[in-house]
XYZ file of C-alpha atoms in Angstrom:
658
model
C 83.506 33.084 -86.667
C 81.417 30.355 -85.135
C 81.430 26.919 -86.743
C 78.152 25.983 -88.401
C 75.775 24.018 -86.182
C 75.543 20.400 -87.241
C 72.024 19.231 -88.075
C 70.680 16.936 -85.384
C 69.845 13.530 -86.820
C 67.399 10.950 -85.517
C 70.444 8.839 -84.627
C 71.643 11.706 -82.410
C 68.214 11.852 -80.780
C 68.279 8.090 -80.258
C 71.784 8.197 -78.806
C 70.504 10.541 -76.122
C 68.130 7.759 -75.069
C 70.942 5.212 -75.119
C 73.252 7.376 -73.035
C 70.605 8.189 -70.438
C 69.620 4.538 -70.180
C 73.146 3.221 -69.676
C 74.042 6.052 -67.275
C 70.941 5.575 -65.110
C 71.323 1.807 -64.924
C 75.014 2.136 -64.135
C 74.418 4.612 -61.323
C 71.638 2.459 -59.846
C 73.759 -0.655 -60.343
C 70.476 -2.250 -61.358
C 68.261 -2.331 -64.412
C 67.951 -3.310 -68.055
C 69.966 -1.248 -70.537
C 69.731 -3.682 -73.458
C 66.181 -3.021 -74.646
C 66.311 0.799 -74.404
C 69.550 0.840 -76.375
C 68.260 -1.638 -78.934
C 64.913 0.096 -79.513
C 66.088 3.706 -79.239
C 66.020 4.226 -83.014
C 62.498 2.797 -83.313
C 61.225 4.937 -80.440
C 62.865 8.037 -81.909
C 61.282 7.592 -85.335
C 57.925 6.811 -83.761
C 57.920 9.912 -81.596
C 59.673 12.234 -84.023
C 57.477 11.493 -87.019
C 54.240 9.868 -85.925
C 53.061 10.032 -82.343
C 50.800 12.848 -81.144
C 50.912 13.888 -77.494
C 51.468 17.009 -75.437
C 53.470 16.859 -72.206
C 51.788 20.105 -71.138
C 48.516 18.157 -70.802
C 49.273 14.508 -70.207
C 45.574 13.605 -69.849
C 44.396 15.225 -73.099
C 41.620 12.818 -74.229
C 42.574 12.527 -77.910
C 46.289 11.981 -77.378
C 47.953 8.900 -78.766
C 48.589 6.219 -76.161
C 52.074 4.736 -75.854
C 52.499 1.490 -73.929
C 55.911 0.068 -73.098
C 54.827 -3.554 -72.775
C 58.450 -4.621 -72.326
C 58.379 -2.767 -69.030
C 61.798 -3.953 -67.859
C 63.169 -1.413 -70.353
C 61.577 1.386 -68.340
C 64.532 3.699 -68.890
C 63.446 3.998 -72.523
C 60.187 5.570 -71.373
C 61.761 7.710 -68.660
C 64.372 9.027 -71.094
C 61.677 9.800 -73.655
C 59.532 11.628 -71.133
C 62.493 13.623 -69.897
C 63.517 14.628 -73.417
C 59.921 15.486 -74.349
C 59.722 17.860 -71.408
C 57.262 16.285 -68.986
C 57.341 18.584 -65.977
C 57.685 15.771 -63.447
C 60.608 14.054 -65.195
C 63.651 16.309 -64.678
C 67.143 14.887 -64.951
C 67.226 14.387 -61.184
C 64.595 11.696 -61.561
C 66.676 9.815 -64.117
C 69.727 9.995 -61.915
C 67.667 8.489 -59.088
C 66.499 5.547 -61.194
C 65.139 2.689 -59.049
C 65.723 4.598 -55.799
C 63.235 5.041 -52.973
C 60.771 7.846 -53.659
C 61.784 8.340 -57.301
C 59.185 8.306 -60.070
C 61.616 6.272 -62.132
C 60.727 2.821 -60.827
C 62.188 -0.411 -62.129
C 59.101 -0.894 -64.284
C 56.704 1.847 -65.461
C 54.083 2.532 -62.800
C 50.800 4.190 -63.788
C 50.099 7.187 -61.584
C 53.714 7.592 -60.475
C 54.587 9.926 -63.331
C 52.944 11.682 -66.244
C 53.066 10.024 -69.625
C 52.819 6.501 -68.219
C 49.576 5.051 -69.539
C 49.780 1.557 -68.039
C 51.705 -0.247 -65.315
C 53.806 -2.773 -67.214
C 55.835 -5.246 -65.271
C 54.445 -8.725 -65.936
C 55.210 -9.458 -69.576
C 52.189 -9.660 -71.854
C 50.111 -7.312 -69.723
C 51.061 -4.172 -71.643
C 50.139 -5.444 -75.098
C 46.930 -6.978 -73.725
C 45.875 -3.846 -71.850
C 46.643 -1.886 -75.021
C 43.959 -3.915 -76.789
C 41.491 -2.429 -74.310
C 42.872 1.047 -74.949
C 42.438 0.561 -78.690
C 38.936 -0.853 -78.277
C 37.938 2.101 -76.099
C 39.228 4.478 -78.784
C 37.023 2.822 -81.400
C 33.969 2.814 -79.106
C 34.507 6.480 -78.237
C 35.004 7.375 -81.919
C 31.681 5.687 -82.746
C 29.925 7.787 -80.110
C 31.714 11.073 -80.757
C 32.792 11.294 -84.404
C 35.189 14.138 -84.992
C 36.380 14.207 -81.381
C 38.134 10.855 -81.087
C 40.732 9.616 -83.565
C 44.027 8.486 -82.104
C 46.410 5.537 -82.088
C 47.607 3.086 -79.479
C 51.303 2.300 -79.912
C 53.047 -0.573 -78.174
C 56.667 -1.596 -77.867
C 56.678 -5.280 -76.956
C 59.409 -7.850 -76.558
C 59.768 -11.570 -77.113
C 58.573 -12.214 -73.568
C 55.356 -10.289 -74.171
C 54.593 -12.484 -77.171
C 55.541 -15.717 -75.412
C 53.172 -15.136 -72.505
C 49.831 -16.852 -73.097
C 47.762 -13.743 -72.499
C 49.140 -12.301 -75.739
C 47.315 -15.038 -77.644
C 43.990 -14.076 -76.097
C 44.583 -10.379 -76.695
C 45.965 -10.771 -80.223
C 43.128 -13.015 -81.360
C 40.536 -10.641 -79.887
C 42.105 -7.551 -81.478
C 42.323 -9.240 -84.854
C 38.701 -10.365 -84.698
C 37.482 -6.859 -83.941
C 39.805 -5.253 -86.491
C 41.343 -2.701 -84.121
C 43.227 -0.809 -86.799
C 44.416 1.979 -84.512
C 46.575 -0.539 -82.624
C 50.188 -0.800 -83.803
C 52.664 -3.075 -82.015
C 56.388 -2.598 -82.541
C 57.975 -5.911 -81.639
C 61.558 -5.741 -80.418
C 62.711 -8.729 -82.435
C 66.156 -9.037 -80.871
C 65.926 -12.827 -80.450
C 67.357 -12.683 -76.939
C 65.850 -13.651 -73.581
C 67.441 -13.818 -70.141
C 68.578 -17.392 -70.671
C 70.108 -16.655 -74.077
C 69.011 -16.925 -77.684
C 65.269 -17.361 -78.184
C 66.040 -20.582 -80.067
C 66.544 -22.180 -76.644
C 62.834 -22.005 -75.916
C 60.732 -21.164 -78.980
C 60.417 -21.851 -82.677
C 57.239 -19.841 -83.198
C 56.927 -17.767 -86.344
C 55.391 -14.750 -84.638
C 54.650 -12.964 -87.889
C 52.697 -15.943 -89.193
C 50.921 -16.239 -85.873
C 49.667 -12.660 -85.903
C 48.801 -12.876 -89.572
C 46.587 -15.837 -88.653
C 44.819 -13.592 -86.132
C 43.968 -11.211 -88.960
C 46.666 -8.631 -88.272
C 48.665 -6.650 -90.796
C 52.264 -7.847 -90.399
C 55.472 -6.178 -91.564
C 59.118 -5.989 -90.599
C 61.865 -3.397 -90.540
C 65.497 -2.831 -89.714
C 65.297 -1.410 -86.200
C 68.415 0.694 -86.796
C 67.433 2.209 -90.166
C 65.128 5.211 -89.687
C 63.697 5.045 -93.191
C 62.936 1.348 -92.881
C 61.201 2.001 -89.564
C 59.216 4.920 -90.959
C 58.106 2.989 -94.041
C 56.809 0.125 -91.896
C 54.901 2.462 -89.594
C 53.422 4.378 -92.539
C 52.167 1.127 -94.051
C 50.718 0.067 -90.702
C 48.795 3.314 -90.329
C 47.336 2.859 -93.806
C 46.063 -0.668 -93.076
C 42.624 -1.109 -91.474
C 43.803 -4.053 -89.374
C 45.848 -4.034 -86.168
C 49.536 -4.178 -87.028
C 52.570 -6.049 -85.821
C 55.920 -4.681 -86.992
C 58.851 -7.015 -86.384
C 61.697 -4.613 -85.628
C 64.888 -6.606 -86.138
C 67.124 -5.085 -83.504
C 70.428 -5.616 -81.774
C 69.991 -5.708 -78.007
C 72.326 -3.220 -76.328
C 73.021 -1.499 -79.670
C 76.023 0.787 -79.326
C 77.875 -1.183 -76.648
C 80.578 -2.614 -78.928
C 81.680 -5.545 -76.785
C 78.335 -6.601 -75.331
C 75.649 -5.777 -77.892
C 73.729 -8.704 -79.291
C 74.176 -10.956 -76.247
C 71.943 -11.860 -73.320
C 74.418 -10.420 -70.798
C 73.357 -6.902 -71.781
C 69.690 -7.609 -71.051
C 69.455 -7.041 -67.317
C 72.728 -5.762 -65.866
C 74.744 -2.533 -65.925
C 77.256 -2.306 -68.746
C 80.125 -1.383 -66.459
C 82.328 1.689 -66.613
C 84.684 0.335 -69.278
C 81.910 -0.709 -71.646
C 80.081 2.589 -71.167
C 83.264 4.434 -72.105
C 83.592 2.207 -75.173
C 79.959 2.798 -76.064
C 80.397 6.574 -75.826
C 83.305 6.372 -78.228
C 81.489 3.962 -80.542
C 78.360 6.141 -80.683
C 80.215 9.425 -80.937
C 78.708 10.609 -77.665
C 81.462 12.527 -75.812
C 79.195 14.052 -73.173
C 79.371 13.475 -69.441
C 76.801 11.215 -67.745
C 73.295 12.711 -67.632
C 74.219 15.531 -70.015
C 72.245 16.125 -73.233
C 73.336 18.899 -75.638
C 70.898 21.758 -76.206
C 70.600 21.045 -79.918
C 69.341 17.547 -79.230
C 66.986 18.833 -76.563
C 65.611 21.315 -79.099
C 64.960 18.497 -81.559
C 62.948 16.602 -78.966
C 61.123 19.787 -77.979
C 59.823 20.049 -81.538
C 58.015 16.736 -81.041
C 56.184 18.204 -78.064
C 55.454 21.442 -79.925
C 53.799 19.474 -82.714
C 51.641 17.705 -80.128
C 50.759 20.988 -78.442
C 49.528 22.405 -81.739
C 47.406 19.302 -82.311
C 45.889 19.602 -78.849
C 45.001 23.263 -79.348
C 43.351 22.410 -82.639
C 41.389 19.615 -80.951
C 40.219 21.950 -78.195
C 38.801 24.251 -80.847
C 36.890 21.313 -82.339
C 35.596 20.332 -78.914
C 34.377 23.861 -78.183
C 32.286 23.881 -81.364
C 31.123 20.273 -81.288
C 27.377 19.639 -80.782
C 28.117 16.659 -78.508
C 30.547 18.516 -76.278
C 28.397 18.184 -73.138
C 27.886 14.454 -73.646
C 31.581 13.931 -74.335
C 32.615 15.769 -71.180
C 30.030 13.858 -69.152
C 31.476 10.589 -70.409
C 34.970 11.736 -69.451
C 33.751 12.631 -65.968
C 31.913 9.277 -65.606
C 29.818 10.755 -62.792
C 27.599 8.066 -61.205
C 25.233 10.654 -59.646
C 22.444 10.151 -62.249
C 22.163 6.551 -61.051
C 20.990 7.466 -57.553
C 17.258 8.142 -58.131
C 16.816 5.182 -60.457
C 18.574 2.809 -58.062
C 16.600 4.139 -55.093
C 13.368 3.341 -56.925
C 14.718 -0.104 -57.841
C 15.607 -0.919 -54.230
C 12.229 0.264 -52.998
C 10.550 -2.111 -55.444
C 12.757 -4.963 -54.280
C 11.757 -4.415 -50.683
C 8.092 -4.231 -51.652
C 8.146 -7.314 -53.900
C 10.695 -9.371 -51.919
C 11.797 -11.502 -54.879
C 13.545 -14.827 -54.324
C 16.275 -14.729 -56.956
C 19.928 -15.671 -57.332
C 22.206 -12.719 -56.754
C 23.437 -13.175 -60.338
C 19.823 -12.479 -61.392
C 19.625 -9.593 -58.943
C 22.792 -8.236 -60.569
C 21.144 -8.457 -63.993
C 18.216 -6.457 -62.595
C 20.639 -3.844 -61.276
C 22.485 -3.731 -64.614
C 19.195 -2.863 -66.312
C 18.986 0.172 -64.024
C 22.643 1.079 -64.567
C 22.395 0.816 -68.352
C 19.397 3.121 -68.393
C 21.038 5.773 -66.215
C 24.719 5.765 -67.200
C 25.417 5.637 -70.951
C 29.186 5.487 -70.377
C 29.003 2.042 -68.744
C 30.049 -0.848 -70.992
C 29.974 -4.492 -70.037
C 30.740 -7.945 -71.274
C 31.411 -11.554 -70.435
C 33.906 -14.264 -71.266
C 31.347 -16.304 -73.232
C 29.056 -16.748 -70.208
C 26.479 -14.043 -70.801
C 23.550 -16.393 -70.214
C 25.089 -17.687 -66.981
C 26.610 -14.492 -65.612
C 23.478 -12.514 -66.603
C 25.613 -9.497 -67.441
C 23.655 -8.018 -70.338
C 20.862 -5.467 -70.134
C 18.090 -5.659 -72.713
C 19.095 -2.265 -74.086
C 22.730 -3.201 -74.657
C 23.817 -3.743 -78.248
C 26.808 -5.938 -79.094
C 30.163 -4.480 -80.062
C 31.077 -6.059 -83.406
C 33.786 -5.759 -86.048
C 33.022 -2.576 -87.950
C 30.367 -1.450 -85.466
C 31.672 -0.166 -82.151
C 28.561 1.769 -81.167
C 27.345 -0.965 -78.820
C 27.958 -1.257 -75.106
C 28.248 -5.026 -74.677
C 31.503 -6.847 -75.473
C 31.723 -10.546 -76.292
C 35.205 -11.392 -75.031
C 35.019 -15.049 -75.951
C 36.625 -17.688 -73.756
C 39.466 -15.359 -72.833
C 39.172 -14.547 -69.125
C 42.726 -13.252 -68.764
C 42.527 -11.200 -71.933
C 39.154 -9.828 -70.862
C 40.471 -8.633 -67.511
C 43.461 -6.924 -69.158
C 41.273 -5.310 -71.813
C 38.940 -4.028 -69.088
C 41.921 -2.305 -67.494
C 42.692 -0.674 -70.837
C 39.113 0.492 -71.370
C 39.075 2.062 -67.915
C 42.520 3.641 -68.342
C 41.497 5.151 -71.673
C 38.793 7.253 -70.049
C 35.253 7.950 -71.148
C 33.923 4.602 -69.941
C 33.259 2.563 -66.828
C 33.453 -1.128 -67.535
C 32.507 -4.487 -66.091
C 33.033 -8.080 -67.187
C 31.775 -11.461 -66.118
C 32.865 -15.058 -65.696
C 32.548 -17.768 -63.048
C 34.235 -16.908 -59.753
C 36.521 -19.933 -59.971
C 38.006 -18.489 -63.163
C 39.127 -15.422 -61.266
C 42.377 -17.369 -61.099
C 42.670 -16.922 -64.875
C 42.084 -13.183 -64.404
C 44.160 -12.720 -61.279
C 47.294 -11.037 -62.718
C 45.105 -8.418 -64.398
C 42.943 -8.013 -61.290
C 46.090 -7.464 -59.247
C 47.301 -4.808 -61.676
C 43.905 -3.083 -61.600
C 44.253 -2.864 -57.827
C 47.869 -1.707 -58.090
C 46.988 0.992 -60.628
C 43.803 2.042 -58.842
C 41.572 1.363 -61.857
C 37.867 1.168 -60.899
C 36.752 -1.772 -63.028
C 33.979 -4.101 -61.869
C 34.136 -7.889 -61.957
C 30.797 -9.726 -62.057
C 31.793 -13.225 -61.000
C 28.999 -15.733 -60.529
C 28.620 -19.333 -59.327
C 30.382 -18.294 -56.169
C 30.405 -21.440 -54.009
C 29.526 -25.124 -53.751
C 26.014 -23.802 -54.279
C 26.560 -24.050 -58.035
C 26.081 -27.778 -57.542
C 26.471 -30.414 -60.195
C 29.435 -28.955 -62.132
C 31.566 -30.214 -59.273
C 34.809 -29.271 -57.530
C 36.565 -27.970 -60.664
C 33.990 -25.180 -60.754
C 33.384 -24.694 -57.025
C 35.627 -21.840 -55.773
C 36.147 -22.874 -52.168
C 39.492 -21.036 -51.812
C 39.013 -18.245 -54.347
C 37.442 -15.658 -52.051
C 40.380 -15.932 -49.653
C 42.809 -15.439 -52.506
C 40.992 -12.353 -53.703
C 40.464 -10.794 -50.296
C 44.222 -10.717 -49.735
C 44.827 -8.403 -52.741
C 45.376 -4.831 -51.485
C 42.984 -2.195 -52.842
C 40.442 -4.701 -54.161
C 36.911 -4.565 -52.765
C 35.275 -8.006 -52.719
C 31.505 -7.975 -52.159
C 29.449 -11.136 -51.654
C 25.854 -9.920 -51.365
C 23.157 -11.871 -49.523
C 20.085 -10.778 -51.459
C 18.785 -8.520 -54.216
C 19.011 -5.392 -52.065
C 22.651 -5.963 -51.139
C 23.377 -6.699 -54.800
C 21.921 -3.350 -55.855
C 23.970 -1.689 -53.136
C 27.076 -3.490 -54.411
C 26.554 -1.970 -57.842
C 26.230 1.486 -56.283
C 29.515 0.918 -54.433
C 31.290 -0.268 -57.565
C 30.209 2.655 -59.719
C 30.985 5.209 -57.004
C 34.527 3.900 -56.630
C 37.163 6.223 -58.058
C 40.392 4.308 -57.505
C 39.532 0.784 -56.407
C 38.343 -2.183 -58.472
C 35.284 -4.019 -57.171
C 34.532 -7.719 -57.411
C 30.982 -9.029 -57.018
C 30.752 -12.699 -55.983
C 27.255 -13.817 -56.936
C 25.197 -16.938 -56.345
C 23.724 -19.384 -58.839
C 21.002 -20.514 -56.418
C 17.943 -18.442 -55.537
C 18.040 -16.457 -52.291
C 15.213 -14.672 -50.455
C 15.127 -10.921 -49.979
C 16.252 -10.420 -46.397
C 16.353 -6.661 -46.071
C 13.278 -4.665 -45.142
C 14.837 -1.211 -45.455
C 17.144 0.402 -48.013
C 17.213 3.990 -46.847
C 20.952 3.621 -46.244
C 23.487 1.606 -48.234
C 24.438 -0.734 -45.402
C 26.638 -2.842 -47.658
C 28.936 0.176 -47.986
C 29.819 -0.357 -44.313
C 31.056 -3.839 -45.151
C 29.032 -5.510 -42.386
C 25.973 -4.594 -40.372
C 23.564 -6.081 -37.864
C 20.734 -7.619 -39.854
C 18.919 -9.002 -36.810
C 19.657 -7.803 -33.296
C 18.706 -9.000 -29.830
C 18.515 -7.184 -26.508
C 21.479 -9.032 -24.989
C 23.630 -11.238 -27.175
C 24.673 -14.724 -26.233
C 26.290 -15.258 -29.613
C 26.808 -13.434 -32.897
C 26.295 -15.284 -36.169
C 28.249 -13.698 -39.040
C 27.688 -14.763 -42.636
C 28.140 -13.626 -46.205
C 26.150 -14.153 -49.383
C 23.977 -17.251 -49.591
C 24.875 -18.266 -46.040
C 23.153 -15.276 -44.413
C 19.887 -17.141 -44.930
C 21.397 -20.060 -43.003
C 22.490 -17.744 -40.177
C 18.967 -16.381 -39.803
C 17.511 -19.890 -39.698
C 20.098 -20.915 -37.077
C 19.184 -17.864 -34.999
C 15.573 -19.018 -35.070
C 16.580 -22.460 -33.786
C 18.632 -20.901 -31.005
C 15.880 -18.475 -30.034
C 13.519 -21.412 -29.492
C 16.066 -22.723 -26.967
C 16.437 -19.380 -25.196
C 19.786 -18.521 -26.786
C 19.872 -14.937 -28.067
C 21.726 -14.778 -31.394
C 22.376 -11.595 -33.353
C 22.902 -11.997 -37.087
C 25.472 -9.931 -38.970
C 25.584 -9.770 -42.757
C 29.172 -9.138 -43.868
C 29.212 -8.647 -47.642
C 32.675 -7.028 -47.727
C 35.498 -7.536 -45.258
C 37.537 -4.774 -46.935
C 34.829 -2.166 -46.474
C 34.177 -3.321 -42.919
C 37.848 -3.107 -41.970
C 37.850 0.505 -43.185
C 35.079 1.505 -40.733
C 35.799 3.276 -37.417
C 36.680 1.071 -34.463
C 33.529 1.957 -32.544
C 31.296 0.915 -35.445
C 33.073 -2.415 -35.875
C 32.885 -3.075 -32.133
C 29.158 -2.312 -32.087
C 28.481 -4.653 -35.008
C 30.571 -7.569 -33.764
C 29.852 -7.247 -30.056
C 31.755 -9.072 -27.342
C 29.841 -12.360 -27.332
C 31.245 -15.502 -28.980
C 31.035 -15.522 -32.769
C 30.234 -18.090 -35.426
C 31.258 -17.394 -39.012
C 29.359 -19.081 -41.837
C 30.534 -19.164 -45.455
C 30.605 -21.924 -48.078
C 34.354 -21.411 -48.480
C 37.514 -21.885 -46.425
C 38.091 -19.914 -43.228
C 41.274 -18.173 -44.375
C 40.674 -14.427 -44.597
C 38.049 -14.310 -41.852
C 40.429 -12.651 -39.365
C 38.612 -9.364 -39.936
C 35.606 -10.646 -37.980
C 36.581 -13.839 -36.143
C 38.955 -14.437 -33.249
C 41.009 -17.589 -32.833
C 38.540 -19.146 -30.381
C 35.454 -18.348 -32.466
C 33.812 -21.020 -34.606
C 33.566 -21.308 -38.375
C 31.087 -23.280 -40.451
C 32.413 -23.731 -43.967
C 34.724 -25.748 -46.190
C 38.003 -27.428 -45.305
C 38.672 -28.995 -48.706
C 37.344 -29.171 -52.238
C 33.691 -29.691 -53.089
C 31.890 -32.455 -54.964
C 29.412 -32.980 -57.774
C 25.828 -33.062 -56.517
C 22.765 -30.830 -56.245
C 23.398 -27.803 -54.024
C 21.145 -28.862 -51.100
C 22.904 -32.218 -50.905
C 26.295 -30.515 -50.919
C 25.404 -28.132 -48.084
C 24.150 -31.066 -46.033
C 27.193 -33.221 -46.851
C 29.702 -30.547 -45.894
C 27.794 -29.478 -42.792
C 26.970 -25.938 -43.839
C 23.513 -25.956 -42.319
C 21.417 -24.160 -39.768
C 21.755 -27.162 -37.456
C 25.552 -27.095 -37.632
C 25.645 -23.345 -37.008
C 23.309 -23.690 -34.041
C 25.403 -26.545 -32.629
C 28.553 -24.432 -32.873
C 26.789 -21.591 -31.080
C 25.645 -23.909 -28.284
C 29.190 -25.174 -27.811
C 30.598 -21.639 -27.624
C 27.954 -20.418 -25.180
C 27.865 -23.579 -23.098
C 24.076 -23.650 -23.323
């Protein structure tokens, strides 16, 4: 007679995670086994008792979101997704951990595998992006009651909480009262250098309590303690931080609890000792069927929840609106924006491109209800708010305008989360020089292919009196070098409207608008085609070019004036407006050749030359900045730094020899 089958415990389920983590890291001879082993019990209780998701439909809109902010412990997530039955995470993927072509990268990569909600490598980014996910859930629930009600769960480490961005995100989440956000802090008190006492004395629980969070703690290796803390967190209307007191590398008897287990394979001897210590006699990458069945029940529970939700969706009166928001189709914008551009050409307003952006946002807000915006406390300067937009406030998430406060980095991360959640397209504003505060989040948006829009104003020395601390002379170059980021510096109101069309049509690329403080004339006389989408185009042509003047943004006006000076001297100068080098580089060779021509070229931009290789050759001239700016009115600054029509004309004369 067969022996009775032993009941599978949550410790057994957790040990499967531990074994897979140590085996994968050992085979790769690279990785971080300590966190997955230390947090395996917490993850098991979370998934076994609380989380709702269905691997059969990894994009189901009302699923819970799980973010592994401590992304170095990626094997925790890969092991979970394998055990839950995600179709693209077979055992072969785990055994190829960190190898070329595998989905199991060294840190979780959004889009590489199902069940990965956020790319989490830089510490602090996961928890901060999760704030955006949780905010999007609340905004969607306010719009579609009965269709949206899920949680955002985060496993974060000491490093996530030490990084400064976590302050911005935690404060913001506490202010808004994002009660569907629950952070499980891996309180193992170990960093790479050693004990956390080497570098911090912060009482993290007191810190988050001061933000207005619900705070609790638990024994990270006692399932009932874990479950009680999570149950209390779900019952509290505030965001929650649960300090999970864990032992890093739990189960490795000779290495657990020390920093050596953080980021290196355990070694064959210690793995053998861990197997004996945990009562795990199975070969590497082998999980018994009974334990697999236990994990399959988690997925079955999620599948039942999804089927029930689909029934609710089918009968819901707002089904069409909900599905339209999920699709985020920009097509309804086209007729309204066409009418707006026609009016611009007729009226020829002289406005700053930040004002032109505000005018475009009015059109966007009227046509696309799924667009939400905001600013890092610069609404009146960035001009990012349409008259129809209502503020998002604690207890009222029905609005479409978010006051991020003076938290540029947190804003950019939250925007990523809002976009990743689905159901919204989002934009946020600050001064262009503060893009440096946003840069890690901008880079991740580009890496993930998240189509957020950055509305960054005061884009050059043209902002004037605030001086060199606020004048972003090098910032455009630094942004243009980020792969998969479209930077657009429009020259007038028409190009600005076109930039908004480009941004909202983008499916997998973030877009950054660099906008002027100073007023600029309307230069375009035709908007039948979105010429900005080509990146650069001939704004004024001549029969036979002696020189080509190429400019962006506020300097296109200078290029046109220089062309007039040259024409009076018999020098034929074509003028090219180049709002986006990235879009221009993507055009066919014959188009780029036709736009640039073969004549000598002069580039004009109130910034440094770096990054102009897309349109200038080594022997072409550049009129721009070579150092930092100064504090003075904008006209005086342009004259002082030689960014004038006279300087551009002089450079053209020198190149042509005329």
